[in-house]
PDB file of C-alpha atoms in Angstrom:
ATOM      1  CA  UNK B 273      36.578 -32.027  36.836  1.00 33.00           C
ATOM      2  CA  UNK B 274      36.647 -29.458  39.199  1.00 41.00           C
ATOM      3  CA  UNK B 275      34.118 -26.737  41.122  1.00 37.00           C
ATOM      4  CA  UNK B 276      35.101 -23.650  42.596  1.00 42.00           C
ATOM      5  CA  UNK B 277      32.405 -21.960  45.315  1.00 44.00           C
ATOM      6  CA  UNK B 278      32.490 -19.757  48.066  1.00 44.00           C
ATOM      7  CA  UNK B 279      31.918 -20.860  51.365  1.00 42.00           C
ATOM      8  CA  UNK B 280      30.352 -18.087  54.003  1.00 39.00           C
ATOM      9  CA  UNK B 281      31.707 -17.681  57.227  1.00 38.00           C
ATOM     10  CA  UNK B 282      28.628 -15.976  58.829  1.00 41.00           C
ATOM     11  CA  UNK B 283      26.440 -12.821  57.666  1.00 53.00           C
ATOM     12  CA  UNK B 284      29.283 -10.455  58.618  1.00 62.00           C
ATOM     13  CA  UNK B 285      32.270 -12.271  58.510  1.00 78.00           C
ATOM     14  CA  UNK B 286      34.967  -9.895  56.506  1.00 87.00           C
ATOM     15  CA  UNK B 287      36.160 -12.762  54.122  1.00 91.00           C
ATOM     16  CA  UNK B 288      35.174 -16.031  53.006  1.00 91.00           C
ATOM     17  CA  UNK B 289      36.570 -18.910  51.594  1.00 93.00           C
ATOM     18  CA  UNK B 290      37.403 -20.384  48.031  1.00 93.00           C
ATOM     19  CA  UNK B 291      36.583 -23.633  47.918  1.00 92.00           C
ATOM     20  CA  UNK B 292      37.892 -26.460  45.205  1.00 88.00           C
ATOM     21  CA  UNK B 293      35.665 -29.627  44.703  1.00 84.00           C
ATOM     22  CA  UNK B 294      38.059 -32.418  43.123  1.00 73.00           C
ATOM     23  CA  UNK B 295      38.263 -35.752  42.522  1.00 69.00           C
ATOM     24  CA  UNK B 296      35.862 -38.850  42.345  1.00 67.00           C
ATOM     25  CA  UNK B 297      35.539 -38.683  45.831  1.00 69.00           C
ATOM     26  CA  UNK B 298      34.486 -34.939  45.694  1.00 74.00           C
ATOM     27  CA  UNK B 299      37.202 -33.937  48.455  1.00 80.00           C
ATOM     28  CA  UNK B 300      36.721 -30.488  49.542  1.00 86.00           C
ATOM     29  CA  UNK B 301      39.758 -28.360  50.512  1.00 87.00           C
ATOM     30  CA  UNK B 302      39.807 -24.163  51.034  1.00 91.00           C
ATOM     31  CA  UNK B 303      41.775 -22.734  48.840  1.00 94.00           C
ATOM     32  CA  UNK B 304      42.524 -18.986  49.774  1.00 94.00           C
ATOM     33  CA  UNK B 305      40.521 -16.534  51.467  1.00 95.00           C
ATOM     34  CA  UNK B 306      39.351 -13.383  50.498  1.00 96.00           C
ATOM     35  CA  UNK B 307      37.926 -10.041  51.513  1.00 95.00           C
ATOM     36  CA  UNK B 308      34.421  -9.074  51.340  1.00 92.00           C
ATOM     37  CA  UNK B 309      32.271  -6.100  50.846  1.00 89.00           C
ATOM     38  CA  UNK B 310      32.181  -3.587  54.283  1.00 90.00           C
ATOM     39  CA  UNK B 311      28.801  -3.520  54.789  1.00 85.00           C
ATOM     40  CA  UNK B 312      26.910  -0.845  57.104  1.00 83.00           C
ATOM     41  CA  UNK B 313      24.981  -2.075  59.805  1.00 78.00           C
ATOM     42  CA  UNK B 314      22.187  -0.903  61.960  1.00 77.00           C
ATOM     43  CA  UNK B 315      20.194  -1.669  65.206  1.00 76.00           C
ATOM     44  CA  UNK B 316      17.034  -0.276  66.810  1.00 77.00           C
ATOM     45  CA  UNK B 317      14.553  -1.365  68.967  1.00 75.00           C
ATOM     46  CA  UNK B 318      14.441  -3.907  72.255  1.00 72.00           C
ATOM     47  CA  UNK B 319      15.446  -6.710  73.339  1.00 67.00           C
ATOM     48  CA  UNK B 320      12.226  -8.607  72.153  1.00 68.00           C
ATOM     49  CA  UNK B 321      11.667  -5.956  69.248  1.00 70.00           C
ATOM     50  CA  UNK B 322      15.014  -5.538  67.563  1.00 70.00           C
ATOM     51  CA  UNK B 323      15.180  -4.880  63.529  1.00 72.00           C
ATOM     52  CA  UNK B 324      18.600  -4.685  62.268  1.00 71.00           C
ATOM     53  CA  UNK B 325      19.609  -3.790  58.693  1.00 74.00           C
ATOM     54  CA  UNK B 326      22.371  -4.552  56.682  1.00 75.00           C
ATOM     55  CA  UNK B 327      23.667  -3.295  53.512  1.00 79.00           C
ATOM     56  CA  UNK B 328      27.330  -3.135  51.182  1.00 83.00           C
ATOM     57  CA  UNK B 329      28.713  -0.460  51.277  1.00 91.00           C
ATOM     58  CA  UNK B 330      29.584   1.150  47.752  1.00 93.00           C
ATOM     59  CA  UNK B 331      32.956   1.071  46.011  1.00 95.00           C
ATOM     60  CA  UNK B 332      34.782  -0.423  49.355  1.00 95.00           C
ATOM     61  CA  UNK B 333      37.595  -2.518  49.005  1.00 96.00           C
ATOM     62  CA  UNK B 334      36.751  -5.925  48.020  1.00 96.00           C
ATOM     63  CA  UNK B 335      39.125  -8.892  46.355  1.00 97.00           C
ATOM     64  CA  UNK B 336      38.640 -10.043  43.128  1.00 97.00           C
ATOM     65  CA  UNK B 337      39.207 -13.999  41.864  1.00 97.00           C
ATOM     66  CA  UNK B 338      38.483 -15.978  38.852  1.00 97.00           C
ATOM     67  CA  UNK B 339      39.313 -19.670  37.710  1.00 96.00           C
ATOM     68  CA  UNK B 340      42.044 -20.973  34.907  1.00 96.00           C
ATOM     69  CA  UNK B 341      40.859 -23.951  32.235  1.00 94.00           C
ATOM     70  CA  UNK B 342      43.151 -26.068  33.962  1.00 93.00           C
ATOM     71  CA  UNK B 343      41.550 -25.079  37.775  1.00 92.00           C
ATOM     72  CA  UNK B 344      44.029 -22.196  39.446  1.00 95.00           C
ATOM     73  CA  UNK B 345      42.234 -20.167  40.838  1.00 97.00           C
ATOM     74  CA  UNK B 346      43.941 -16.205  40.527  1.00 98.00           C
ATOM     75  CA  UNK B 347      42.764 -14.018  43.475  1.00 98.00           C
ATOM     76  CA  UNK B 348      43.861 -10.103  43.725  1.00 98.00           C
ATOM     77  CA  UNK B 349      44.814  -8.564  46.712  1.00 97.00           C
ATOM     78  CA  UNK B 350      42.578  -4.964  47.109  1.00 97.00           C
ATOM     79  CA  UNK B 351      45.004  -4.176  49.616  1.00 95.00           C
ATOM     80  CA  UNK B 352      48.404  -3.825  47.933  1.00 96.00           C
ATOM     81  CA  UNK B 353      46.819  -4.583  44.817  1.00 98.00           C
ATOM     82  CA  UNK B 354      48.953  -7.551  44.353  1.00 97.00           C
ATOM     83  CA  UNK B 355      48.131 -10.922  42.161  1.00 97.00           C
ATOM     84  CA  UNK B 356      48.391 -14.170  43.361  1.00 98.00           C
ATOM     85  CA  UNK B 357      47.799 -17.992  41.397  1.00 98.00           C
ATOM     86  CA  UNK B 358      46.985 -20.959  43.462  1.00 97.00           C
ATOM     87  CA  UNK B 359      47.583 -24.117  41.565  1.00 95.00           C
ATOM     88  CA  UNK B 360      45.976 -27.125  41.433  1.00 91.00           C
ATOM     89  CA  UNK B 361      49.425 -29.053  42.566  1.00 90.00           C
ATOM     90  CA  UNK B 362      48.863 -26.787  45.614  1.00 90.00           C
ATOM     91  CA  UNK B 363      51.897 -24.396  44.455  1.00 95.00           C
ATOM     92  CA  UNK B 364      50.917 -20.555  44.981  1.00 97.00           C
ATOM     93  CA  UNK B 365      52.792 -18.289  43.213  1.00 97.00           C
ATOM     94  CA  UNK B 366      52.648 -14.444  44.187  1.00 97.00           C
ATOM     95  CA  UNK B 367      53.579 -11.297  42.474  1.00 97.00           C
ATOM     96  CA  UNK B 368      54.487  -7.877  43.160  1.00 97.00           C
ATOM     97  CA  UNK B 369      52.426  -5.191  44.578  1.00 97.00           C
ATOM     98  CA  UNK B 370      51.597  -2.721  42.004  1.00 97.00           C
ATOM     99  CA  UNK B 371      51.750   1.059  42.353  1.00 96.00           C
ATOM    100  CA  UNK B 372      48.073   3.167  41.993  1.00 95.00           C
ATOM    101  CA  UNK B 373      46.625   6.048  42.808  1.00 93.00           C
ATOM    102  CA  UNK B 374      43.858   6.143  44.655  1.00 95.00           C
ATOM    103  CA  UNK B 375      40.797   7.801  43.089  1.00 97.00           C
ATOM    104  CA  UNK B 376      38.417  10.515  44.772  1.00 98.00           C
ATOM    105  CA  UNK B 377      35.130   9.652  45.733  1.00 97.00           C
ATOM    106  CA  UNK B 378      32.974  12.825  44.084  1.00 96.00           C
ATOM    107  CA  UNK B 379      29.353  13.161  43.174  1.00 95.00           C
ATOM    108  CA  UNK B 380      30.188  12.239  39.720  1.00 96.00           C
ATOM    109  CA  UNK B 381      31.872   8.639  40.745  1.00 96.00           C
ATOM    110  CA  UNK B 382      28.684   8.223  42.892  1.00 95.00           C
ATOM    111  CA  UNK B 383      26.616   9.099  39.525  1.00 93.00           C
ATOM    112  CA  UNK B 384      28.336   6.701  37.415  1.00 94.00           C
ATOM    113  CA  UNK B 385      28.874   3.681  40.145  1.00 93.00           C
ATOM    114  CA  UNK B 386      24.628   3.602  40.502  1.00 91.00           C
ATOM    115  CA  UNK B 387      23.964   4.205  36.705  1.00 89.00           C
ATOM    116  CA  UNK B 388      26.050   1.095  36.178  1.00 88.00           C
ATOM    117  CA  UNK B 389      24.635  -0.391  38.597  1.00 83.00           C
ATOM    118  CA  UNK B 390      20.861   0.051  37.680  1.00 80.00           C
ATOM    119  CA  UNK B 391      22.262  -1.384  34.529  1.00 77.00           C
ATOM    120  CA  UNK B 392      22.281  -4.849  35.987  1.00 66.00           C
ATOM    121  CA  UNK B 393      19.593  -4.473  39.061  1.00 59.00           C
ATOM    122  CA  UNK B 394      21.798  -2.713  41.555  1.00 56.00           C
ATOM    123  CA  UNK B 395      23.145  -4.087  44.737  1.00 54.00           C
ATOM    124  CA  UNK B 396      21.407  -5.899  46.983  1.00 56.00           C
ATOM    125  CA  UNK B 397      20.167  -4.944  50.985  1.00 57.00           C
ATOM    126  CA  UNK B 398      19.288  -6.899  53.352  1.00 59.00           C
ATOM    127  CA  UNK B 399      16.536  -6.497  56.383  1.00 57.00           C
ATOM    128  CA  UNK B 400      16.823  -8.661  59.455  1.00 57.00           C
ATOM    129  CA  UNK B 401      13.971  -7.996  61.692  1.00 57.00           C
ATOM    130  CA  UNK B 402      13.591  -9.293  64.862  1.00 55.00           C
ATOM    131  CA  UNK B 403      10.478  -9.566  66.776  1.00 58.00           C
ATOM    132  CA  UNK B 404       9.395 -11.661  69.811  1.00 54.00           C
ATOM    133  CA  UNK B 405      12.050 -13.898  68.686  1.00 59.00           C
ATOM    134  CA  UNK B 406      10.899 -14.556  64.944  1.00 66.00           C
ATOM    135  CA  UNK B 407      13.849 -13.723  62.946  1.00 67.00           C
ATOM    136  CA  UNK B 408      12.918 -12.133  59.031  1.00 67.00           C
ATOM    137  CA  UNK B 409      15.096 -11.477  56.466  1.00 67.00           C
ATOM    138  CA  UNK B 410      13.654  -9.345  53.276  1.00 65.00           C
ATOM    139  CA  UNK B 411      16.296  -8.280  50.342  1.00 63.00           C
ATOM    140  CA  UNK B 412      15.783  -5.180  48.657  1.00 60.00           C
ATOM    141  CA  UNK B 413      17.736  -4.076  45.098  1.00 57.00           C
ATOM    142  CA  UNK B 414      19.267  -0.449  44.335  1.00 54.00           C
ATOM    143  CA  UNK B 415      20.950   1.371  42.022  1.00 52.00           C
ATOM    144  CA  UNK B 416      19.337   3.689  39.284  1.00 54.00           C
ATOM    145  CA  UNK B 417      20.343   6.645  37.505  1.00 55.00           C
ATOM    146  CA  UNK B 418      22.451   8.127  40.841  1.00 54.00           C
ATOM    147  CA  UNK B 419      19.765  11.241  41.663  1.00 63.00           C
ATOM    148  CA  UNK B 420      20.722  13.327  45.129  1.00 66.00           C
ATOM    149  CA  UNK B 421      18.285  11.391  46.914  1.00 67.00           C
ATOM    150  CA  UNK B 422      19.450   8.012  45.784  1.00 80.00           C
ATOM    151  CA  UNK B 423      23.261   9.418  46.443  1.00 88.00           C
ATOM    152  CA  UNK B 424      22.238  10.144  49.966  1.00 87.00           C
ATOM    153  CA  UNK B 425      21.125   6.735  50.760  1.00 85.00           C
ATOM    154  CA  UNK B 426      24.791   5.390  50.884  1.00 87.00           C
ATOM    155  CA  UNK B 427      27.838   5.494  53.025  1.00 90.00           C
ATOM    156  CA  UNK B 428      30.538   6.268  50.601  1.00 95.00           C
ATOM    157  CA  UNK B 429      34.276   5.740  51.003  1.00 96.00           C
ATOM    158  CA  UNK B 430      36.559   8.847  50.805  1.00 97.00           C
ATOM    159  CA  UNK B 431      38.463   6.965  47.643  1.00 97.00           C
ATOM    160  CA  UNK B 432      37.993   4.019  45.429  1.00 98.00           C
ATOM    161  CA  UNK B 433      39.827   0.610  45.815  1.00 97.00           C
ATOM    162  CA  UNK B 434      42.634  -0.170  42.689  1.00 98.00           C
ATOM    163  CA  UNK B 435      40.259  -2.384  41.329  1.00 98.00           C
ATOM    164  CA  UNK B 436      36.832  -3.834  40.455  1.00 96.00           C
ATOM    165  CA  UNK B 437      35.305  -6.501  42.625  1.00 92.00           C
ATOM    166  CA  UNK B 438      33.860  -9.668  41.065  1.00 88.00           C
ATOM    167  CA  UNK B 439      34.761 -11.784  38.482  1.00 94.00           C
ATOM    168  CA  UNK B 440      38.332 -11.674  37.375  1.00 97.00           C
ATOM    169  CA  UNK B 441      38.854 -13.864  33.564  1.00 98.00           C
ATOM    170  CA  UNK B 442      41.372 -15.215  32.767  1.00 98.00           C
ATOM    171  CA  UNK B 443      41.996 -15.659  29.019  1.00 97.00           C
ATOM    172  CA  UNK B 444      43.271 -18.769  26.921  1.00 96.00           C
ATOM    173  CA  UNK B 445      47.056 -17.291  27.180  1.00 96.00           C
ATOM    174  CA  UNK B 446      46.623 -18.034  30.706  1.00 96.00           C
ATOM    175  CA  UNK B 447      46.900 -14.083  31.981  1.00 98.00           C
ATOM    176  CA  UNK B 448      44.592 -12.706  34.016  1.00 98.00           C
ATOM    177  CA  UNK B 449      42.109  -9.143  33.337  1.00 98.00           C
ATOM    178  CA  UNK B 450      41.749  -6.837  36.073  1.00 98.00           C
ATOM    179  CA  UNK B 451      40.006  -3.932  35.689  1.00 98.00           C
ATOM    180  CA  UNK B 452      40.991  -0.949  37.857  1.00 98.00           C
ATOM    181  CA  UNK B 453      39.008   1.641  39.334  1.00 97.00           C
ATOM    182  CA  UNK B 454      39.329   5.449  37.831  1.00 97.00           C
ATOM    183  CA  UNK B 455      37.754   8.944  37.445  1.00 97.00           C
ATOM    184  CA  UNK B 456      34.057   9.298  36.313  1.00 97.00           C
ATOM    185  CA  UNK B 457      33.894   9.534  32.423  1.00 96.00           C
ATOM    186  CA  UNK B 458      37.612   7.989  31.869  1.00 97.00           C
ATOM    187  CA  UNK B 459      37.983   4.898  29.599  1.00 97.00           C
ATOM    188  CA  UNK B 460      37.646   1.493  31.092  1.00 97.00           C
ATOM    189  CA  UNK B 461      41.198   0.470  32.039  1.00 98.00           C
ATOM    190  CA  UNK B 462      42.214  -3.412  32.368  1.00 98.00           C
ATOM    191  CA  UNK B 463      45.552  -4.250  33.696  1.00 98.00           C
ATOM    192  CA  UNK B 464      46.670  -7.740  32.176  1.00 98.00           C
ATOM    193  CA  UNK B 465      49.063 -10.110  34.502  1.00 98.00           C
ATOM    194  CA  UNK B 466      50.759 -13.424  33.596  1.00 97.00           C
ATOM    195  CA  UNK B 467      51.267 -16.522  35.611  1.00 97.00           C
ATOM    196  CA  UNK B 468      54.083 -15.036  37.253  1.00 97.00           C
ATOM    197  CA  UNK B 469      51.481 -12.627  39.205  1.00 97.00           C
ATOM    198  CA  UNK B 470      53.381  -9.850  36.560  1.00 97.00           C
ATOM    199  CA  UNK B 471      51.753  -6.971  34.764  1.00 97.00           C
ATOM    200  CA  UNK B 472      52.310  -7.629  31.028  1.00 96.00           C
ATOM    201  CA  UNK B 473      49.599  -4.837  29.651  1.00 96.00           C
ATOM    202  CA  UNK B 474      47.723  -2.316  29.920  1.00 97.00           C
ATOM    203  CA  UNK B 475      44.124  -1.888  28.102  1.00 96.00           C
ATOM    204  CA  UNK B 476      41.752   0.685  27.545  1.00 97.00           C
ATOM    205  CA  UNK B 477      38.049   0.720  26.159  1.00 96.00           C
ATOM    206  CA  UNK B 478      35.381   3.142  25.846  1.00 94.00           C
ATOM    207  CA  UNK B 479      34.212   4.315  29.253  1.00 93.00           C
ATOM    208  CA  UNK B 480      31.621   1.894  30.318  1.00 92.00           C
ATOM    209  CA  UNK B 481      32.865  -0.889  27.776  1.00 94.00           C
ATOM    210  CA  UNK B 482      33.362  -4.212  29.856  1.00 95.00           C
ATOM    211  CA  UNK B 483      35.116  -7.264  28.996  1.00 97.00           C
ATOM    212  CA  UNK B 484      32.688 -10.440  29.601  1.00 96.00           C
ATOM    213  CA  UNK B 485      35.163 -13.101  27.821  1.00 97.00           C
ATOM    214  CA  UNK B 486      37.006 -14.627  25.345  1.00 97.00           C
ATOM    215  CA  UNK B 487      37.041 -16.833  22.634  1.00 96.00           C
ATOM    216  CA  UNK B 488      39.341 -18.737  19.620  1.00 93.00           C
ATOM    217  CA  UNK B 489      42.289 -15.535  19.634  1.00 95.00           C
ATOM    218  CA  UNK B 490      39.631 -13.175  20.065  1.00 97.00           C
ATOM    219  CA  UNK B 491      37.916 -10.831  23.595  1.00 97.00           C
ATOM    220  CA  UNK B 492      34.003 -10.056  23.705  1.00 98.00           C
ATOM    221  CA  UNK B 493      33.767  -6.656  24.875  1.00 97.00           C
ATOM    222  CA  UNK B 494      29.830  -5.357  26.026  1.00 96.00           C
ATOM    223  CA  UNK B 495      29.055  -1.744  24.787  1.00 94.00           C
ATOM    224  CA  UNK B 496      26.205   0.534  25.742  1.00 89.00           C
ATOM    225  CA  UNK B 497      24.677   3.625  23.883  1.00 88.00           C
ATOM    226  CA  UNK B 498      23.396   6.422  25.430  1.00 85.00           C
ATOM    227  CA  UNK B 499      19.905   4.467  26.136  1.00 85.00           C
ATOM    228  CA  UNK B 500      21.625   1.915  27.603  1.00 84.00           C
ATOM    229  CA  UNK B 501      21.129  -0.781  25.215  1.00 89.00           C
ATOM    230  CA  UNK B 502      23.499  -3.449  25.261  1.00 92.00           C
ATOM    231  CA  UNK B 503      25.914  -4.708  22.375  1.00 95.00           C
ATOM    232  CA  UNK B 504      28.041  -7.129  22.011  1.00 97.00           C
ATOM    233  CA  UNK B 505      31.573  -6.606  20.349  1.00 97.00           C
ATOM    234  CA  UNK B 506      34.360  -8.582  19.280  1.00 97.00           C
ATOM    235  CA  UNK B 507      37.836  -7.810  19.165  1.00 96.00           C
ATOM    236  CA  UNK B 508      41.345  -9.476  17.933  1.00 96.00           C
ATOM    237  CA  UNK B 509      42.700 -10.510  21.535  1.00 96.00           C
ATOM    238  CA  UNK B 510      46.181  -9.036  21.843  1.00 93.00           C
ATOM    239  CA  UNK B 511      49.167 -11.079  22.181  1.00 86.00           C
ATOM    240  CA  UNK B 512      51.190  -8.646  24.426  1.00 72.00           C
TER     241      UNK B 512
END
């Protein structure tokens, strides 16, 4: 049996660890590292008064990493956008870098990023205040239906990153889904790699459509209507 976490290294460290829990005596060894979120943050105030804020900042580059059934653990590079599989034998196994394009930032990206967000709660700020030496910390959710106002509240990147942060899954032929960033209102795009770290497949679902997993030869595929109601869909899952 094995656990995969992530271990922090500090409230603005620029990547953290993947750690793998094995064995009976639980040993605990780091994995890979990977890059965070950019976050923005902000000071004002005195020495005995100080209140600093910190928040992500949207659509920056961010890795992506997911677990195997047998316990790899597949991590992509937002960088070069390149895919790499750490075994469990300790092996790693990288592949190429794969060409993209890198997408404009416009309003209508904006629009779309916090609609999907408000979908499921938004991001997450966080307050530290400071005062007299009493630290607080308060966390505050965003992300709605992307007005000007809410727009404004951001620091936005000139382009998007290749792909998606979070959660990559990897399905029972042992290749992993990465979904890759593109223009507002285009169809969700998932690049598919095999253990080699090689694409294999491109596929394409109605913009918005997400894949959330997989089951006996088949992919579950979440859909939303125009009110934002959720479905679940199930599709054949391809073999190529």
């Amino acid at each position: 049996m094995q656990a995969i976490g992530v271990g922090f290294g500090g409230p603005w460290a620029d990547s953290v660890g993947i750690l793998r829990i094995a064995g009976i005596r639980q040993a605990i060894d780091t994995v890979a590292r990977v890059k965070r979120q950019d976050v923005r943050r902000s000071e004002s105030g005195g020495a005995n008064n100080r209140n600093v804020q910190i928040s992500p900042i949207p659509l920056s580059p961010q890795d992506a990493w997911g677990v195997a059934a047998d316990g790899s653990v597949v991590v992509v590079r937002t960088g070069d956008y390149s895919l790499e599989w750490f075994g469990t034998d300790g092996t790693t196994v990288r592949g190429a870098p794969q060409p993209f394009d890198a997408v404009r930032i416009r309003t209508a990206e904006k629009e779309e990023y916090l609609a999907a967000q408000g979908r499921s709660g938004g991001g997450i700020g966080i307050r530290i205040d400071i005062s007299n030496g009493e630290i607080q910390m308060g966390f505050q959710r965003g992300g709605g239906g992307g007005s000007p106002r809410e727009i404004d509240q951001y620091d936005w990147p000139d382009r998007k990153p290749p792909i998606y942060s979070g959660t990559v899954l990897v399905d029972p032929l042992n290749r992993a889904w990465v979904r890759r960033h593109v223009e507002a209102g285009e169809p969700s795009t998932y690049d598919i790699f095999d253990r080699a770290g090689s694409l294999t497949a491109t596929i394409t679902l109605d913009n918005g459509n997400r894949v959330i997993g997989f089951g006996n030869g088949c992919v579950y595929v979440v859909r939303y209507d125009e009110f934002d109601l959720n479905y679940l869909e199930r599709y054949a899952l391809p073999s190529t």
